[in-house]
Amino acid sequence: MSEADRNPLAGLTFSLAGPGRVGTSLAAWLEAAGAERVAVAGRRDLARLTTGGQDLLLIAVPDPVLRDVAAELARRPQAAVVLHTSGSLDASAVDPLRSAVDPFRSSCPPVKTAGSGSGPGSEVGSLHPLKAFPRPLPDPAEARGVFFAVDGDPEARALAHRIAAAWGGTSAEVSPEVRPLYHFAATLAAGGAVTILALAEDLARRLALPEAAVRGYIELCRGAVARAVETGDPVAALTGPAARGDRATVAGHLQALAGLAPDKLPLAVLLARETLRQRERAGALSPEQEELAADLAARLADSPPIL
């Protein structure tokens, strides 16, 4: 293996604003690919972060403060490219850095593409890893196969694609118009799934089931997700009585839930109905599934609006 293969980002200099779980992980992946980290600063010590003459400033701060951080950093010399890691916000979130004046900007930026800008300030963009970070994940193997959403100025996009490829990930442009729903889908895939698992655990504890039952629910979830990963088709991995069109079992579930946790009943009906809607993407529903879908629609029609 050549040196270029071992260190595909050799020669790239960067600093990090926001050393949280995401920022710490991505900085470690950059270094593992040969990049040189110059400085790191948190939200409270941004004043000491100077990135003039560097190739990249990576901003990994929470969405609510991203624009403020960009405005504060725009008061000083800039890196050639700025990439933020937000999934819901596009490159315009760091626009103040695009217009910032930097007399020290590198004359040899890391990636040049047709149409890339050469004026003052930075080329700005986003690099969002479609991955959960329950803790810092410094092992570069964690990046392999991860999808990275990219947008922004030409030079910023080019560098983002280059970084993703160096990590063994895949990348594509996700435009500002679809960014909110792209991120919403991400919250369903991660937070939504865990919310449902937490609800299963909540019901188990209300029923005074043993701890082994709670662990069993976790294993059920793991197996179902593993099936979806194995097939690459979540619809094919749908399982359970709603997916099968088992009206009697679903009705029994809903009746029992109405007694124990009636506040969860609307959610259960909606989830069962959505299961059938997703199942229909794979082909026409069976008569049993159609009948269950009609039952669920009738229940929703008789229920008050869900806010």
Short mmCIF file of C-alpha atoms in Angstrom, two decimals:
data_model
loop_
_atom_site.label_atom_id
_atom_site.label_comp_id
_atom_site.label_asym_id
_atom_site.label_seq_id
_atom_site.Cartn_x
_atom_site.Cartn_y
_atom_site.Cartn_z
CA MET A 1 0.00 0.00 0.00
CA SER A 2 1.39 3.40 -0.99
CA GLU A 3 1.77 6.35 1.36
CA ALA A 4 -1.08 8.10 -0.45
CA ASP A 5 -3.34 5.12 0.18
CA ARG A 6 -2.41 4.99 3.86
CA ASN A 7 -2.77 8.75 4.38
CA PRO A 8 -5.16 10.07 1.72
CA LEU A 9 -5.53 13.41 3.53
CA ALA A 10 -1.80 13.98 4.13
CA GLY A 11 -0.94 17.67 4.01
CA LEU A 12 -4.43 18.86 4.94
CA THR A 13 -4.51 21.12 8.00
CA PHE A 14 -7.64 21.67 10.04
CA SER A 15 -9.07 23.01 13.26
CA LEU A 16 -12.19 21.95 15.13
CA ALA A 17 -14.85 24.14 16.71
CA GLY A 18 -17.00 21.97 18.94
CA PRO A 19 -15.19 19.01 20.56
CA GLY A 20 -18.34 17.05 21.39
CA ARG A 21 -19.12 13.48 20.42
CA VAL A 22 -19.42 14.20 16.70
CA GLY A 23 -16.58 16.70 16.44
CA THR A 24 -14.14 14.58 18.47
CA SER A 25 -14.94 11.54 16.33
CA LEU A 26 -14.57 13.28 12.97
CA ALA A 27 -11.34 14.98 14.06
CA ALA A 28 -9.89 11.58 14.98
CA TRP A 29 -10.95 10.18 11.60
CA LEU A 30 -9.28 13.12 9.83
CA GLU A 31 -6.04 12.53 11.71
CA ALA A 32 -6.15 8.80 11.02
CA ALA A 33 -6.34 9.63 7.30
CA GLY A 34 -3.22 11.81 7.53
CA ALA A 35 -4.63 15.28 8.20
CA GLU A 36 -2.95 17.55 10.74
CA ARG A 37 -5.04 18.99 13.55
CA VAL A 38 -3.91 22.51 14.45
CA ALA A 39 -6.33 23.58 17.18
CA VAL A 40 -9.56 22.71 18.98
CA ALA A 41 -11.93 25.07 20.75
CA GLY A 42 -15.28 24.74 22.48
CA ARG A 43 -18.15 27.19 22.49
CA ARG A 44 -16.72 29.09 25.46
CA ASP A 45 -13.18 29.53 24.14
CA LEU A 46 -13.73 30.37 20.48
CA ALA A 47 -11.77 33.58 20.96
CA ARG A 48 -8.52 31.65 20.91
CA LEU A 49 -9.31 29.71 17.72
CA THR A 50 -7.42 31.12 14.74
CA THR A 51 -7.69 29.23 11.45
CA GLY A 52 -6.11 31.63 8.95
CA GLY A 53 -3.97 29.83 6.37
CA GLN A 54 -5.41 26.41 7.23
CA ASP A 55 -7.22 24.19 4.75
CA LEU A 56 -10.31 23.38 6.82
CA LEU A 57 -12.35 24.58 9.76
CA LEU A 58 -14.76 21.87 10.95
CA ILE A 59 -17.68 23.21 13.00
CA ALA A 60 -19.53 20.60 15.06
CA VAL A 61 -21.74 22.55 17.44
CA PRO A 62 -25.47 22.16 18.21
CA ASP A 63 -27.84 23.56 15.59
CA PRO A 64 -29.27 26.35 17.79
CA VAL A 65 -25.86 28.02 18.18
CA LEU A 66 -24.36 27.29 14.77
CA ARG A 67 -25.16 30.66 13.22
CA ASP A 68 -23.87 32.52 16.28
CA VAL A 69 -20.64 30.53 16.25
CA ALA A 70 -20.14 31.30 12.56
CA ALA A 71 -20.69 35.00 13.20
CA GLU A 72 -18.18 35.01 16.04
CA LEU A 73 -15.53 33.14 14.05
CA ALA A 74 -16.01 35.46 11.07
CA ARG A 75 -14.21 38.23 12.97
CA ARG A 76 -10.79 36.68 12.39
CA PRO A 77 -8.65 35.15 9.60
CA GLN A 78 -10.28 32.16 7.96
CA ALA A 79 -9.50 28.69 6.66
CA ALA A 80 -9.90 28.03 2.95
CA VAL A 81 -12.96 25.81 3.55
CA VAL A 82 -15.49 25.66 6.39
CA LEU A 83 -17.66 22.55 6.80
CA HIS A 84 -20.35 22.18 9.45
CA THR A 85 -21.81 18.85 10.56
CA SER A 86 -25.49 19.74 10.95
CA GLY A 87 -28.00 17.50 9.22
CA SER A 88 -30.99 19.84 9.29
CA LEU A 89 -29.17 23.05 8.26
CA ASP A 90 -27.54 23.73 4.90
CA ALA A 91 -24.36 25.63 4.08
CA SER A 92 -26.05 29.02 4.47
CA ALA A 93 -25.97 28.51 8.26
CA VAL A 94 -22.31 29.57 8.19
CA ASP A 95 -22.69 32.37 5.62
CA PRO A 96 -20.84 34.92 7.79
CA LEU A 97 -17.67 32.93 7.16
CA ARG A 98 -18.23 33.08 3.41
CA SER A 99 -18.02 36.86 3.43
CA ALA A 100 -15.30 37.21 6.06
CA VAL A 101 -12.09 38.83 4.89
CA ASP A 102 -8.92 36.78 5.37
CA PRO A 103 -5.61 38.29 4.24
CA PHE A 104 -3.85 35.07 5.28
CA ARG A 105 -5.95 32.66 3.24
CA SER A 106 -3.86 29.86 1.75
CA SER A 107 -2.90 30.37 -1.89
CA CYS A 108 -3.00 26.56 -2.35
CA PRO A 109 -6.36 25.28 -1.15
CA PRO A 110 -6.71 21.52 -0.81
CA VAL A 111 -9.16 21.00 -3.66
CA LYS A 112 -9.87 23.18 -6.67
CA THR A 113 -12.83 22.60 -8.95
CA ALA A 114 -14.21 24.40 -11.94
CA GLY A 115 -16.09 27.45 -10.79
CA SER A 116 -14.74 27.51 -7.25
CA GLY A 117 -14.44 30.92 -5.75
CA SER A 118 -11.19 32.78 -5.13
CA GLY A 119 -12.45 35.81 -3.26
CA PRO A 120 -12.06 36.69 0.41
CA GLY A 121 -13.47 34.53 3.16
CA SER A 122 -14.07 30.80 3.06
CA GLU A 123 -15.83 28.39 0.78
CA VAL A 124 -18.58 27.03 3.03
CA GLY A 125 -20.45 23.74 3.07
CA SER A 126 -21.77 20.89 5.15
CA LEU A 127 -20.62 17.35 5.88
CA HIS A 128 -23.28 15.49 7.86
CA PRO A 129 -22.57 11.89 8.93
CA LEU A 130 -25.73 9.78 8.87
CA LYS A 131 -24.66 7.94 11.99
CA ALA A 132 -25.51 7.90 15.68
CA PHE A 133 -22.81 9.03 18.11
CA PRO A 134 -23.88 7.84 21.58
CA ARG A 135 -20.31 8.57 22.64
CA PRO A 136 -17.09 9.67 20.89
CA LEU A 137 -16.14 7.10 18.24
CA PRO A 138 -12.48 7.78 17.41
CA ASP A 139 -11.83 4.47 15.61
CA PRO A 140 -11.68 5.35 11.87
CA ALA A 141 -13.32 2.00 11.11
CA GLU A 142 -16.55 3.59 12.42
CA ALA A 143 -16.63 5.79 9.30
CA ARG A 144 -16.58 2.96 6.77
CA GLY A 145 -19.80 2.70 4.83
CA VAL A 146 -21.33 5.78 6.46
CA PHE A 147 -23.34 8.12 4.24
CA PHE A 148 -22.37 11.81 4.36
CA ALA A 149 -24.77 14.54 3.22
CA VAL A 150 -22.96 17.36 1.44
CA ASP A 151 -23.89 20.81 0.14
CA GLY A 152 -22.33 24.22 -0.29
CA ASP A 153 -19.83 26.07 -2.45
CA PRO A 154 -17.93 24.11 -5.12
CA GLU A 155 -14.62 23.95 -3.28
CA ALA A 156 -16.35 23.02 -0.03
CA ARG A 157 -18.35 20.25 -1.70
CA ALA A 158 -15.25 18.89 -3.38
CA LEU A 159 -13.35 18.73 -0.10
CA ALA A 160 -16.33 17.14 1.67
CA HIS A 161 -16.54 14.40 -0.99
CA ARG A 162 -12.77 13.89 -0.78
CA ILE A 163 -12.92 13.49 3.01
CA ALA A 164 -15.82 11.05 2.89
CA ALA A 165 -14.00 8.93 0.32
CA ALA A 166 -10.81 8.99 2.41
CA TRP A 167 -12.81 7.59 5.33
CA GLY A 168 -14.31 4.80 3.24
CA GLY A 169 -17.75 6.37 3.31
CA THR A 170 -20.14 7.46 0.59
CA SER A 171 -21.39 10.98 -0.04
CA ALA A 172 -23.94 12.82 -2.13
CA GLU A 173 -25.36 16.30 -2.29
CA VAL A 174 -28.50 16.86 -0.20
CA SER A 175 -29.94 20.20 -1.26
CA PRO A 176 -31.28 22.85 1.12
CA GLU A 177 -34.84 22.22 -0.09
CA VAL A 178 -34.93 18.61 1.12
CA ARG A 179 -32.67 19.05 4.12
CA PRO A 180 -35.40 19.30 6.82
CA LEU A 181 -37.14 16.07 5.77
CA TYR A 182 -33.81 14.31 5.16
CA HIS A 183 -33.01 15.07 8.79
CA PHE A 184 -36.50 14.14 9.99
CA ALA A 185 -36.11 10.72 8.37
CA ALA A 186 -32.80 10.39 10.21
CA THR A 187 -34.50 11.11 13.53
CA LEU A 188 -37.07 8.40 12.76
CA ALA A 189 -34.37 5.85 11.94
CA ALA A 190 -32.47 6.50 15.16
CA GLY A 191 -34.40 8.38 17.82
CA GLY A 192 -37.80 7.15 16.65
CA ALA A 193 -36.79 3.51 16.80
CA VAL A 194 -35.30 3.93 20.27
CA THR A 195 -38.41 5.81 21.44
CA ILE A 196 -40.57 2.82 20.47
CA LEU A 197 -38.14 0.48 22.21
CA ALA A 198 -38.34 2.66 25.34
CA LEU A 199 -42.13 2.44 25.19
CA ALA A 200 -41.91 -1.36 25.10
CA GLU A 201 -39.66 -1.22 28.17
CA ASP A 202 -42.11 1.15 29.90
CA LEU A 203 -45.01 -1.27 29.33
CA ALA A 204 -42.93 -4.19 30.59
CA ARG A 205 -42.23 -2.36 33.84
CA ARG A 206 -45.89 -1.36 34.28
CA LEU A 207 -46.72 -5.07 33.96
CA ALA A 208 -43.99 -5.97 36.48
CA LEU A 209 -42.33 -8.27 33.94
CA PRO A 210 -38.87 -9.58 34.85
CA GLU A 211 -35.74 -7.82 33.68
CA ALA A 212 -35.11 -10.70 31.28
CA ALA A 213 -38.25 -9.69 29.37
CA VAL A 214 -36.90 -6.17 28.89
CA ARG A 215 -33.66 -7.60 27.54
CA GLY A 216 -35.75 -9.84 25.31
CA TYR A 217 -37.46 -6.82 23.74
CA ILE A 218 -34.05 -5.35 23.03
CA GLU A 219 -33.00 -8.58 21.33
CA LEU A 220 -36.20 -8.60 19.28
CA CYS A 221 -35.39 -5.09 18.10
CA ARG A 222 -31.81 -6.07 17.33
CA GLY A 223 -32.96 -9.04 15.26
CA ALA A 224 -35.50 -7.05 13.27
CA VAL A 225 -32.99 -4.31 12.49
CA ALA A 226 -30.37 -6.92 11.57
CA ARG A 227 -32.84 -8.37 9.06
CA ALA A 228 -33.37 -4.94 7.53
CA VAL A 229 -29.60 -4.44 7.31
CA GLU A 230 -29.11 -7.88 5.81
CA THR A 231 -31.70 -7.37 3.08
CA GLY A 232 -31.13 -3.67 2.55
CA ASP A 233 -34.93 -3.41 2.44
CA PRO A 234 -36.76 -2.37 5.64
CA VAL A 235 -40.13 -3.15 4.06
CA ALA A 236 -39.10 -6.78 3.58
CA ALA A 237 -38.18 -6.93 7.29
CA LEU A 238 -41.62 -5.82 8.53
CA THR A 239 -42.98 -8.33 11.00
CA GLY A 240 -45.70 -8.75 13.61
CA PRO A 241 -49.48 -9.14 13.62
CA ALA A 242 -50.21 -5.82 11.89
CA ALA A 243 -47.89 -6.68 9.00
CA ARG A 244 -49.59 -10.08 8.70
CA GLY A 245 -53.12 -8.67 8.87
CA ASP A 246 -53.97 -10.55 12.06
CA ARG A 247 -57.10 -8.62 13.06
CA ALA A 248 -57.90 -10.62 16.19
CA THR A 249 -54.44 -10.22 17.69
CA VAL A 250 -54.24 -6.51 16.92
CA ALA A 251 -57.71 -5.98 18.41
CA GLY A 252 -56.61 -7.81 21.56
CA HIS A 253 -53.54 -5.65 21.81
CA LEU A 254 -55.54 -2.45 21.50
CA GLN A 255 -58.15 -3.58 24.03
CA ALA A 256 -55.47 -4.41 26.60
CA LEU A 257 -53.64 -1.16 25.94
CA ALA A 258 -56.84 0.82 26.46
CA GLY A 259 -56.97 -0.59 29.99
CA LEU A 260 -53.32 -0.18 30.96
CA ALA A 261 -52.16 2.90 29.03
CA PRO A 262 -55.02 4.55 27.12
CA ASP A 263 -52.85 7.55 26.31
CA LYS A 264 -50.72 5.27 24.11
CA LEU A 265 -53.70 3.92 22.16
CA PRO A 266 -53.67 6.54 19.35
CA LEU A 267 -49.96 5.91 18.78
CA ALA A 268 -50.53 2.14 18.60
CA VAL A 269 -53.28 2.57 16.01
CA LEU A 270 -51.18 4.92 13.91
CA LEU A 271 -48.17 2.59 14.03
CA ALA A 272 -50.26 -0.39 12.95
CA ARG A 273 -51.79 1.60 10.11
CA GLU A 274 -48.37 2.86 8.97
CA THR A 275 -47.03 -0.72 9.08
CA LEU A 276 -49.70 -1.71 6.55
CA ARG A 277 -49.03 1.34 4.40
CA GLN A 278 -45.35 0.47 4.24
CA ARG A 279 -46.18 -3.19 3.62
CA GLU A 280 -48.28 -2.11 0.62
CA ARG A 281 -45.15 -0.72 -1.05
CA ALA A 282 -44.05 -4.33 -1.59
CA GLY A 283 -47.30 -5.27 -3.33
CA ALA A 284 -51.06 -5.42 -2.98
CA LEU A 285 -52.36 -6.18 0.50
CA SER A 286 -54.11 -9.47 1.23
CA PRO A 287 -57.83 -9.44 2.05
CA GLU A 288 -56.95 -9.85 5.75
CA GLN A 289 -54.57 -6.92 5.63
CA GLU A 290 -57.15 -4.79 3.80
CA GLU A 291 -59.74 -5.58 6.49
CA LEU A 292 -57.33 -4.65 9.25
CA ALA A 293 -56.48 -1.40 7.46
CA ALA A 294 -60.22 -0.59 7.33
CA ASP A 295 -60.59 -1.36 11.05
CA LEU A 296 -57.72 0.97 11.90
CA ALA A 297 -59.03 3.76 9.66
CA ALA A 298 -62.42 3.50 11.41
CA ARG A 299 -60.74 3.74 14.82
CA LEU A 300 -58.89 6.87 13.73
CA ALA A 301 -62.05 8.42 12.35
CA ASP A 302 -63.75 7.96 15.73
CA SER A 303 -60.80 9.35 17.71
CA PRO A 304 -60.09 13.00 18.50
CA PRO A 305 -57.28 14.67 16.52
CA ILE A 306 -53.76 13.77 17.67
CA LEU A 307 -51.60 16.79 18.39
#
